[in-house]
Coordinates of C-alpha atoms in Angstrom, one line a residue:
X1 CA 0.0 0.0 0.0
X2 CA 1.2 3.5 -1.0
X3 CA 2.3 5.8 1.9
X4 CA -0.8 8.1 0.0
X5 CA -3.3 6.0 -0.2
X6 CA -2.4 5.0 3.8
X7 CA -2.4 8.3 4.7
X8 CA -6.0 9.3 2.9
X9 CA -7.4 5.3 5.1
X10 CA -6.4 7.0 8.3
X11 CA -7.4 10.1 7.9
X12 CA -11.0 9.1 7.1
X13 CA -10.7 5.7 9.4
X14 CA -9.5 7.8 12.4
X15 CA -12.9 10.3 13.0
X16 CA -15.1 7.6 12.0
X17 CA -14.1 5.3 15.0
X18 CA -13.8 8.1 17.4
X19 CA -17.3 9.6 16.0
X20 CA -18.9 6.1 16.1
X21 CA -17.5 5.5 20.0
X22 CA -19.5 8.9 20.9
X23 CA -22.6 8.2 18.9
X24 CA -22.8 4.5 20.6
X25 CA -21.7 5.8 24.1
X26 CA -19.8 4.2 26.8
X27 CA -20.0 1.0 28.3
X28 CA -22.1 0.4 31.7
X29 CA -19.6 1.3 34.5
X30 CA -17.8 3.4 32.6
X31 CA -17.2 7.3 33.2
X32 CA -18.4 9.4 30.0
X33 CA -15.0 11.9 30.2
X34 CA -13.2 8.5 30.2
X35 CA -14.9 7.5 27.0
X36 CA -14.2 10.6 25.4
X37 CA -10.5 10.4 25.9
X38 CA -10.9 6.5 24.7
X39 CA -12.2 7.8 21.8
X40 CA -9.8 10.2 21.4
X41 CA -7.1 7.7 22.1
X42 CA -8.4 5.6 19.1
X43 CA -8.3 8.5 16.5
X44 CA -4.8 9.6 17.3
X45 CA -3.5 6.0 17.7
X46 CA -4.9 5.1 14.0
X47 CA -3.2 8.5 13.2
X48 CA -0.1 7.7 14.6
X49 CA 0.0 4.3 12.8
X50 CA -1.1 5.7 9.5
X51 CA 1.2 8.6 9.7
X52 CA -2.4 10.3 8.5
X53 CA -0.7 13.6 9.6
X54 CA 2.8 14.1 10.5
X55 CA 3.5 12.4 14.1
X56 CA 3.9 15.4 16.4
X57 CA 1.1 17.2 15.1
X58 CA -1.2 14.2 16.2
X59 CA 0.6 14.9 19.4
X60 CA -0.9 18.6 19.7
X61 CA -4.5 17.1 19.7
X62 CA -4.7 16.3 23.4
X63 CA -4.2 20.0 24.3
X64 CA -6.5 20.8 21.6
X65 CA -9.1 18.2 22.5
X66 CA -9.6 17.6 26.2
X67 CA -10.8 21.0 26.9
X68 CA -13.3 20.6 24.0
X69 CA -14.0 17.3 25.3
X70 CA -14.5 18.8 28.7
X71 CA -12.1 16.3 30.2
X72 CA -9.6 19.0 31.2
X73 CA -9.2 22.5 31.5
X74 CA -6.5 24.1 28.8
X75 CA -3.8 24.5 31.6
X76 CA -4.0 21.0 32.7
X77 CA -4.1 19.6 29.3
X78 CA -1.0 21.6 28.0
X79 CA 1.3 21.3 31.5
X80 CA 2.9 18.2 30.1
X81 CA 4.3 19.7 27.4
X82 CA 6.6 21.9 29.0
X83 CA 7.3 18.6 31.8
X84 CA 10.8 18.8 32.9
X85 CA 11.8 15.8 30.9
X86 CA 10.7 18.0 27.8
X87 CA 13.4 20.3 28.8
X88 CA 16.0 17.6 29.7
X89 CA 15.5 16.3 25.8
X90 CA 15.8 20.4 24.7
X91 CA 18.6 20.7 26.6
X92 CA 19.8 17.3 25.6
X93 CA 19.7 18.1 21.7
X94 CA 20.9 21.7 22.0
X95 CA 24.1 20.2 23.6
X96 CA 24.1 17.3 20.7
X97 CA 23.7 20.1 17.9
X98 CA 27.3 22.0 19.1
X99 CA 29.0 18.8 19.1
X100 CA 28.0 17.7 15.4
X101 CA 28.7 21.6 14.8
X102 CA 32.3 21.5 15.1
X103 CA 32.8 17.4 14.2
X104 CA 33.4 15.8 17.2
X105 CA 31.2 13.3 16.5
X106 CA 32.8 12.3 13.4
X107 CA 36.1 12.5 15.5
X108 CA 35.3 10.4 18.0
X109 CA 33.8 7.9 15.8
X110 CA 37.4 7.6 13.4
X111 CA 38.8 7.2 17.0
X112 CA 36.9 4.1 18.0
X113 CA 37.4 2.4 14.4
X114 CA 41.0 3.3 14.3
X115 CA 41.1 0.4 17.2
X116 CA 38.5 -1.9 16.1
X117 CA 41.6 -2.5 13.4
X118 CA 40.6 -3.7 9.6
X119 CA 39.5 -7.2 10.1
X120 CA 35.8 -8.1 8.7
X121 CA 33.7 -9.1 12.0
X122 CA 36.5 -6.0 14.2
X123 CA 35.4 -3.5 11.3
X124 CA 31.7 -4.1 12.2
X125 CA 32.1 -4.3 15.7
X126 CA 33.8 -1.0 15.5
X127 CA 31.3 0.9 13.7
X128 CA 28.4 -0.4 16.1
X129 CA 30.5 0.7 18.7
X130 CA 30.9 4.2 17.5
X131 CA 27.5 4.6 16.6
X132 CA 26.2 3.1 20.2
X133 CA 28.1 5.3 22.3
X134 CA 27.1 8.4 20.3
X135 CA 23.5 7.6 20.2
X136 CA 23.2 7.4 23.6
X137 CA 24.0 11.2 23.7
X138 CA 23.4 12.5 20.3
X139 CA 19.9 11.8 18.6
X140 CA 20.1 8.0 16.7
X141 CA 18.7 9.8 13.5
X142 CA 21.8 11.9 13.5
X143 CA 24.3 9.2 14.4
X144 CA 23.4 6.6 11.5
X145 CA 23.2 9.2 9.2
X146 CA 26.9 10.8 9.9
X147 CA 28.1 7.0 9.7
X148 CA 26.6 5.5 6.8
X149 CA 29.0 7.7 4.0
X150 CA 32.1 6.1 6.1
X151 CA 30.6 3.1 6.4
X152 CA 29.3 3.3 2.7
X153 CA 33.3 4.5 2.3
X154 CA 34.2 1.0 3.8
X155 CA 32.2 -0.9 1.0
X156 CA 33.7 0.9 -1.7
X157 CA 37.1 0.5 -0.9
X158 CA 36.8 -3.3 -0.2
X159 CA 34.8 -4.0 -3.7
X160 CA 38.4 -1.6 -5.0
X161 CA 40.3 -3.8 -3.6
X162 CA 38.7 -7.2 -4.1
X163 CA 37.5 -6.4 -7.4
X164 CA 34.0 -8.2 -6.0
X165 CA 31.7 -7.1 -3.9
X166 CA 31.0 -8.3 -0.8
X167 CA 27.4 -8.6 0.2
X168 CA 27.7 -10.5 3.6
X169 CA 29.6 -7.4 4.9
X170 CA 27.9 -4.9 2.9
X171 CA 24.5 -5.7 5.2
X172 CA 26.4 -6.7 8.4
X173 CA 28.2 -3.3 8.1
X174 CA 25.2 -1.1 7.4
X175 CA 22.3 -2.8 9.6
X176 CA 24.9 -2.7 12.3
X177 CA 25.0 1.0 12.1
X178 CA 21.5 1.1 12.2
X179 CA 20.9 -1.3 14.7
X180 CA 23.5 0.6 16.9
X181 CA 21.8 3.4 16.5
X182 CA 18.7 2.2 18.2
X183 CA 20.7 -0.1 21.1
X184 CA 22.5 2.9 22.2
X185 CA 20.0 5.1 22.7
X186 CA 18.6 2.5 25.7
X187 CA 21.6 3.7 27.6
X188 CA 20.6 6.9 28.7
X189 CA 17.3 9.2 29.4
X190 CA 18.0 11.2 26.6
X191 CA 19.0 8.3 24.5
X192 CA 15.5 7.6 23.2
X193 CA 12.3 9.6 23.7
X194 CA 10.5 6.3 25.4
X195 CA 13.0 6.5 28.3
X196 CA 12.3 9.9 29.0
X197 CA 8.9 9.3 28.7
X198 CA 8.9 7.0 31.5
X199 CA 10.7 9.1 33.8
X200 CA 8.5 12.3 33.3
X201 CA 5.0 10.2 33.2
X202 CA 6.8 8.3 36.4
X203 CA 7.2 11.8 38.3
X204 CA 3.7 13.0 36.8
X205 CA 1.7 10.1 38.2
X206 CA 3.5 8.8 40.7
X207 CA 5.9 11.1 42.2
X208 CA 8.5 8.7 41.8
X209 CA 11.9 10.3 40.5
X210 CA 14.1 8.2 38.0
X211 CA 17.4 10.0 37.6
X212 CA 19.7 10.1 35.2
X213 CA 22.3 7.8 36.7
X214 CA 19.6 5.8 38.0
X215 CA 18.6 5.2 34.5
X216 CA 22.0 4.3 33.2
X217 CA 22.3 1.5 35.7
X218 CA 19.8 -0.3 34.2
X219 CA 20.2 1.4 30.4
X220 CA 23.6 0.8 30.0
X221 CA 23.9 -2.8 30.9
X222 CA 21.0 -3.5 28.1
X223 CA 22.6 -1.9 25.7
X224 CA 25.7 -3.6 25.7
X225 CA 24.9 -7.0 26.2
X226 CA 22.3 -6.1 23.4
X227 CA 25.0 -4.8 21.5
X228 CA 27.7 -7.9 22.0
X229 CA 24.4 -10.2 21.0
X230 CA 23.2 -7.9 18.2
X231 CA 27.4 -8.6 16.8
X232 CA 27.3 -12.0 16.8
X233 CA 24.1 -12.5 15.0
X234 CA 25.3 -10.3 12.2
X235 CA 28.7 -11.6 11.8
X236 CA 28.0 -15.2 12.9
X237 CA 24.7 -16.1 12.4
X238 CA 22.7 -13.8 9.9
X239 CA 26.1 -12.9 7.9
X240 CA 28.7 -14.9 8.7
X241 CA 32.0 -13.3 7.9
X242 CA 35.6 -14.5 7.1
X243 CA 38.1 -13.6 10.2
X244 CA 40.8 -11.9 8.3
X245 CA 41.7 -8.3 7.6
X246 CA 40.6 -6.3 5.0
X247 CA 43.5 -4.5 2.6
X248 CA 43.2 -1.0 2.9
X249 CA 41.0 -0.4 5.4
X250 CA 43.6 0.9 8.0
X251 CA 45.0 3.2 5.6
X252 CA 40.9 4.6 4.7
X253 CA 40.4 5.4 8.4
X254 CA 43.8 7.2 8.6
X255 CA 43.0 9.5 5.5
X256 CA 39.8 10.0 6.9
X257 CA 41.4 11.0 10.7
X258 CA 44.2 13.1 8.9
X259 CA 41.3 15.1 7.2
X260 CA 39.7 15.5 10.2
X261 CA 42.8 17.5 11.7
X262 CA 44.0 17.7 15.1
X263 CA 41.4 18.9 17.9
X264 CA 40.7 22.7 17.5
X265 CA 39.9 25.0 20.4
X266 CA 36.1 24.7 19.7
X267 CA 35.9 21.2 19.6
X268 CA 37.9 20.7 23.0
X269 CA 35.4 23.5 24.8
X270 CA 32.4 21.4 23.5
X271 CA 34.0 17.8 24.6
X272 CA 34.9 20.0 28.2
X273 CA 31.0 21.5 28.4
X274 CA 29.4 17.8 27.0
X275 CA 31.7 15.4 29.9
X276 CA 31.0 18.2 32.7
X277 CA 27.7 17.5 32.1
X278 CA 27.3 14.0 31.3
X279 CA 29.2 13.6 34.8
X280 CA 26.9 16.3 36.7
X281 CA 23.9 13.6 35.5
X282 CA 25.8 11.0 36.4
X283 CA 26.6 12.4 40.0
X284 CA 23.7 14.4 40.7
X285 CA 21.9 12.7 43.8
X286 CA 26.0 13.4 45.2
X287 CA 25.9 17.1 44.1
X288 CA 22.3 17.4 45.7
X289 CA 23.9 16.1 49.0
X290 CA 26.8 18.4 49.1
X291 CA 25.0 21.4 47.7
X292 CA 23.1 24.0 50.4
X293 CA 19.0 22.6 51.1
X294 CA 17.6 25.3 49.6
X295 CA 19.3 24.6 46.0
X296 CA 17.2 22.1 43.8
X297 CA 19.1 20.1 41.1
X298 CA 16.9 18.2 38.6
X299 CA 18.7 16.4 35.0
X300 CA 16.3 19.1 33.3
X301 CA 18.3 21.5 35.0
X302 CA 21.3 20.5 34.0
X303 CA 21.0 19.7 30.6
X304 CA 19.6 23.3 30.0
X305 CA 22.7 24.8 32.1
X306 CA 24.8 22.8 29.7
X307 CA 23.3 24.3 26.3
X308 CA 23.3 27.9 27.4
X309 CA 26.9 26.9 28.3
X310 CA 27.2 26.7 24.2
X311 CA 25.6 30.0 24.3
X312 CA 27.9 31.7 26.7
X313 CA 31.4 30.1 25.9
X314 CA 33.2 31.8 22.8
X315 CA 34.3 29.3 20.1
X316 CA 37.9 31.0 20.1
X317 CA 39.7 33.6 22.2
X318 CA 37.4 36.0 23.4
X319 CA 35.2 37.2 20.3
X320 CA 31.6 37.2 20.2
X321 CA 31.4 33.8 18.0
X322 CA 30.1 31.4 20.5
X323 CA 29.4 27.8 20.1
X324 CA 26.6 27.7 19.6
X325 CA 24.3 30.4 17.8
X326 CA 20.6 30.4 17.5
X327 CA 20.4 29.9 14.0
X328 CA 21.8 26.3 14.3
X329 CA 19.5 25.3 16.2
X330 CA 16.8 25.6 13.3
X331 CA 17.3 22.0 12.9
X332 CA 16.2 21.0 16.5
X333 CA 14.2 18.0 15.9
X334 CA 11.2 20.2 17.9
X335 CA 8.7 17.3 16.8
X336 CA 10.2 14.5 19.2
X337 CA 9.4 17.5 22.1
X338 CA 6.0 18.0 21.0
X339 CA 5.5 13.8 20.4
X340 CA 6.8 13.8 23.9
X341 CA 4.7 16.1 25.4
X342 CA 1.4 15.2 23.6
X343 CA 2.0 11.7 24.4
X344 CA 1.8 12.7 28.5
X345 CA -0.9 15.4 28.1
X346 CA -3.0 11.9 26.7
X347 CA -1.7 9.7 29.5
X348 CA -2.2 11.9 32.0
X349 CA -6.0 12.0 30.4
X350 CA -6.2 8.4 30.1
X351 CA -5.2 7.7 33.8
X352 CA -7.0 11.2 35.3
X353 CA -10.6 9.8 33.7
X354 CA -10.4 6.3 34.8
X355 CA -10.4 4.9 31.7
X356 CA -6.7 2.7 32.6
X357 CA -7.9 1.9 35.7
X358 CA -11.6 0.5 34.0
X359 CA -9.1 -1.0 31.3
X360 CA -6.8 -2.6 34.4
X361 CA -9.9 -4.1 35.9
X362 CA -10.9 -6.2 32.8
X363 CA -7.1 -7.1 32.9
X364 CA -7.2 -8.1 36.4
X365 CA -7.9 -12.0 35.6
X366 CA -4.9 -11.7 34.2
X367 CA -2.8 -11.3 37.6
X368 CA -3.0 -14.6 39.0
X369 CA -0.9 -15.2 35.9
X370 CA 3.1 -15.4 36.8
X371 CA 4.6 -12.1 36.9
X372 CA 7.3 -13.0 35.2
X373 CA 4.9 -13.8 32.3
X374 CA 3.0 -10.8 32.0
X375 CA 6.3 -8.6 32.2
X376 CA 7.3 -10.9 29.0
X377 CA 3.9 -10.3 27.1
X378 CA 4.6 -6.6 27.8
X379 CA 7.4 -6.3 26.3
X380 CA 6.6 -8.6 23.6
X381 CA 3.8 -6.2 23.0
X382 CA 6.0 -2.9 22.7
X383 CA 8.1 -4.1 20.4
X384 CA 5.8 -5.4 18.3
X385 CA 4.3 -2.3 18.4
X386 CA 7.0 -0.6 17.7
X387 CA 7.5 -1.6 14.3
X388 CA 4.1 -0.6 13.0
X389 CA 4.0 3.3 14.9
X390 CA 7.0 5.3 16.8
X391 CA 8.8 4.0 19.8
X392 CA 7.5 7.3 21.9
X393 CA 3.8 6.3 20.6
X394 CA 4.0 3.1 21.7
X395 CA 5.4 4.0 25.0
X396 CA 2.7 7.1 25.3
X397 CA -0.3 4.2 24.4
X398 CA 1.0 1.4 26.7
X399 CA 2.2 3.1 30.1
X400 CA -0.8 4.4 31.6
X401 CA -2.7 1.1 30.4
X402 CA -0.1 -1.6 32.2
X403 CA 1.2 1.0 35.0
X404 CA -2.8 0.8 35.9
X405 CA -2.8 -3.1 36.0
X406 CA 0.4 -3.1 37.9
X407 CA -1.5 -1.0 40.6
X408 CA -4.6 -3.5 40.0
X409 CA -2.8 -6.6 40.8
X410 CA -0.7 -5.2 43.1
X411 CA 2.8 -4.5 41.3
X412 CA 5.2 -1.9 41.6
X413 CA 4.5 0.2 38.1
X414 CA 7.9 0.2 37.3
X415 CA 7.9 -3.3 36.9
X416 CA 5.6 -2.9 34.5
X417 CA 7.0 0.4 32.6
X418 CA 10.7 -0.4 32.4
X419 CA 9.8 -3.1 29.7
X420 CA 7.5 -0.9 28.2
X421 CA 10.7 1.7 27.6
X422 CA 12.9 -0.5 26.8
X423 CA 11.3 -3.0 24.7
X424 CA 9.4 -0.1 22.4
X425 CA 13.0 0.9 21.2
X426 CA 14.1 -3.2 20.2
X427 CA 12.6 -3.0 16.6
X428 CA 14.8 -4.1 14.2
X429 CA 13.1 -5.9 10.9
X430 CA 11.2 -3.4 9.3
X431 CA 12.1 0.0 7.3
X432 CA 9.4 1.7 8.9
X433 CA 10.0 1.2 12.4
X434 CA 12.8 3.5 13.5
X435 CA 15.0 6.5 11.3
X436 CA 18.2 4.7 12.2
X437 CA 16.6 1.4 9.6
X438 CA 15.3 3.5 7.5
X439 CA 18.0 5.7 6.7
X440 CA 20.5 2.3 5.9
X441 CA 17.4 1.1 4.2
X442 CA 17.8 4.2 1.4
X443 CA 21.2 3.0 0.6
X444 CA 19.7 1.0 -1.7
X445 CA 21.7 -2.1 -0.1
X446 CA 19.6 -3.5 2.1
X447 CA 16.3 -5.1 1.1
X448 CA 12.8 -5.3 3.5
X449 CA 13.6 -9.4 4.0
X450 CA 17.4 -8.9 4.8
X451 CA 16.2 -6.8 7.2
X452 CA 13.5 -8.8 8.9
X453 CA 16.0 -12.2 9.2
X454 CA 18.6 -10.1 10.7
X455 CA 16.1 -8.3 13.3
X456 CA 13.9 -10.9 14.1
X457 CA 16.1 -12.6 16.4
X458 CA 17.1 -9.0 17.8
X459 CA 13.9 -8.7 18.4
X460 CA 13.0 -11.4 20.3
X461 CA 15.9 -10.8 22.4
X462 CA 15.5 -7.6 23.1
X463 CA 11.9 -8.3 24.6
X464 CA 14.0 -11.1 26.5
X465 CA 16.1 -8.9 27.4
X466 CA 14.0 -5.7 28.9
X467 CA 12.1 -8.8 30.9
X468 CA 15.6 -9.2 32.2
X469 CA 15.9 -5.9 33.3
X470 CA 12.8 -5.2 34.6
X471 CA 12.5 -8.4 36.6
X472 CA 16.4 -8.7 37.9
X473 CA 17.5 -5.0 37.9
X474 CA 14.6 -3.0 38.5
X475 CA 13.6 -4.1 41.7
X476 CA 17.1 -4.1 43.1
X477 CA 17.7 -0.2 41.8
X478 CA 14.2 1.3 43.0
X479 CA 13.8 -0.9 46.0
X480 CA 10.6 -2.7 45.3
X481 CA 9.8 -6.6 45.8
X482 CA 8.1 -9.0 42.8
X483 CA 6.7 -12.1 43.4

């Protein structure tokens, strides 16, 4: 089906359900406000699958709606767009726009394949690597596509040298940049827009605070073991390569570095501003300890302190070129905020109306089920999901839904969410379900079925793996019991 003709069944599909909900009226039991924001729910979820209108404009309809709907007033429906974790992903990409500004992404990434060395199964390690551990700070979109030309450079000079081409490490290469892209971003709350969409609908409903080195403990250790397991299905199972080096290689990645220069002053201010902050999030329930009570420290805060640090700190000597000037930030990816927020502002309606705790209570047969088990089928869920509308949707739809059966059966939420996060960032096999795949996917390399046997088994593990998390980690980080 053509992305037209999609667009046109959704846009017509979406009003008629919602209408038809209203006309027919709610179930008995069931508050009318909370049937207004299910029907509301319906129309921007087909929306949001459809891509009827562009994602974050969707995502606007909640503050447009729920006052019209009656179901909130217009401050209560727009609050959650401007929630702190809104201004920790501002901040977040603000500081991830000065460091692709002077290349020290690109440097850092020649860095880490410079030692991954020129063997075939190394190379590919190496450019997951790089990819991974930029993701995790710079936007995933961003990352794959500043390393698919050197990664495309790769290919080229190996079909040079070989005279053939070779199509095993053509697709290992390149859906390892992509899937990179989307395993580092579980490593850190700005990583991904699910994970900080659990932590502000976490401190919206709940009061419960996830920090930012909170997050990392459990973030981190997924990513790389999804990482190591994501390698050795590429390189040993889906595409297995030959273990020997490839001519020429070292010598591509030096040209490359010796293009890049050495470190100039305004790339050594932004790595200085970027760690100082990366370790303030890392250390902050220390800093709030040593700091005086009546100072408040929040991640939002200091992400936003680090970007007007680009603001403030002159690129060179002491002229008025700083490093960071508004007009580069006319590329801020503004949509993921607004996705973000609009996906609250409809959670905090779905949970505020009793429509996830009516939802929970048909559920609730459902918890005399092993926990274990229903953590599974939630993850399972969000990744399927995933693939079909965007990770933040999925995460927006599901976490007032399962954080209400948690509550129902007498869970810990968390147990609950963390899959949810995690899990709704795992899709690998489709084009459509992430930028990172779809941006190797217009290399014209990769087809839709070489894609779907390498990231089916990714997928399946990475549903294993959030389970993991939740189940083993979770509890231990946030103090809470499971049965």
């Amino acid at each position: 089906m053509g992305a037209n003709k999609r667009r046109l069944i959704g846009l017509t599909i979406g009003p008629v359900i919602a209408g038809l909900m209203l006309l027919l009226g709610e179930p008995e039991g069931l508050d009318p406000h909370a049937w207004r924001v299910a029907a509301l729910t319906a129309l921007m979820a087909t929306w949001w699958v459809t891509e009827a209108l562009p994602i974050p404009v969707t995502a606007l309809l909640p503050a447009i709606c729920l006052p019209l709907m009656g179901v909130a007033s217009p401050e209560e429906a727009a609050a959650p767009y401007a929630n702190p974790m809104v201004m920790l992903f501002l901040g977040g990409f603000l500081i991830a726009m000065a460091v692709q500004r002077w290349g020290l992404h690109r440097r850092i990434a020649l860095l880490i394949l410079r030692v991954a060395g020129g063997r075939d199964d190394f190379l590919v390690a190496g450019f997951m690597l790089a990819t991974a551990l930029l993701s995790m700070w710079v936007s995933n979109t961003a990352t794959a596509a500043m390393m698919l030309p050197i990664g495309l450079s790769v290919i080229a000079l190996v079909e040079a040298s070989t005279g053939e081409s070779s199509r095993r490490l053509t697709l290992a290469l390149l859906l390892g940049i992509a899937f990179g892209a989307n395993i580092g971003g579980l490593g850190t709350l700005i990583g991904t827009p699910p994970n900080a969409f659990l932590a502000a609908y976490m401190g919206e409903r709940y009061d419960f605070q996830v920090g930012f080195g909170q997050w990392m403990l459990i973030g981190v250790p997924v990513s790389v073991t999804m990482l190591v397991f994501a390698w050795l299905m590429l390189t040993r199972v889906s595409f297995p390569l030959p273990r020997q080096p490839i001519a020429g290689v070292a010598d591509l990645i030096e040209r490359e570095r010796r293009q890049v220069g050495k470190i100039k002053t305004p790339e050594m201010r932004v790595a200085i501003i970027f760690a100082l902050t990366a370790v303030a999030w890392i250390f902050r329930p220390w800093l709030e300890g040593v700091m005086p009570e009546w100072i408040t420290i929040s991640d939002a805060g200091i992400a936003l302190m680090g970007a007007m640090a680009m603001f403030l700190v002159p690129a060179e000597g002491l002229r008025l070129r700083f490093l960071l000037d508004w007009e580069d930030t006319r590329a801020l990816p503004w949509g993921v905020l607004v996705l973000v927020g609009g996906g609250l502002s409809l959670g905090v309606a779905i949970e505020d109306s009793g429509l996830a705790g009516f939802i929970a209570g048909l559920l609730s047969g459902i918890g005399a089920w092993p926990t274990v088990s229903l953590v599974l089928i939630i993850a399972g869920l969000a990744a399927l999901m995933s693939h079909v509308t965007s990770n933040t949707a999925t995460a927006a739809t599901l976490l007032p839904l399962v954080t209400s059966l948690a509550l129902q059966i007498d869970v810990h939420p968390l147990l609950f969410a963390v899959p949810v996060a995690l899990a709704a960032s795992a899709a690998f096999m489709l084009p459509v379900a992430t930028p990172p795949n779809a941006i190797v996917f217009g290399s014209e390399k990769i087809t839709v079925p070489d894609m779907v046997r390498a990231g089916f088994g990714l997928t399946i593990g990475g549903a294993l793996l959030a389970t993991a998390a939740a189940y083993l980690i979770a509890p231990w980080l946030f103090g809470f019991s499971v049965s």
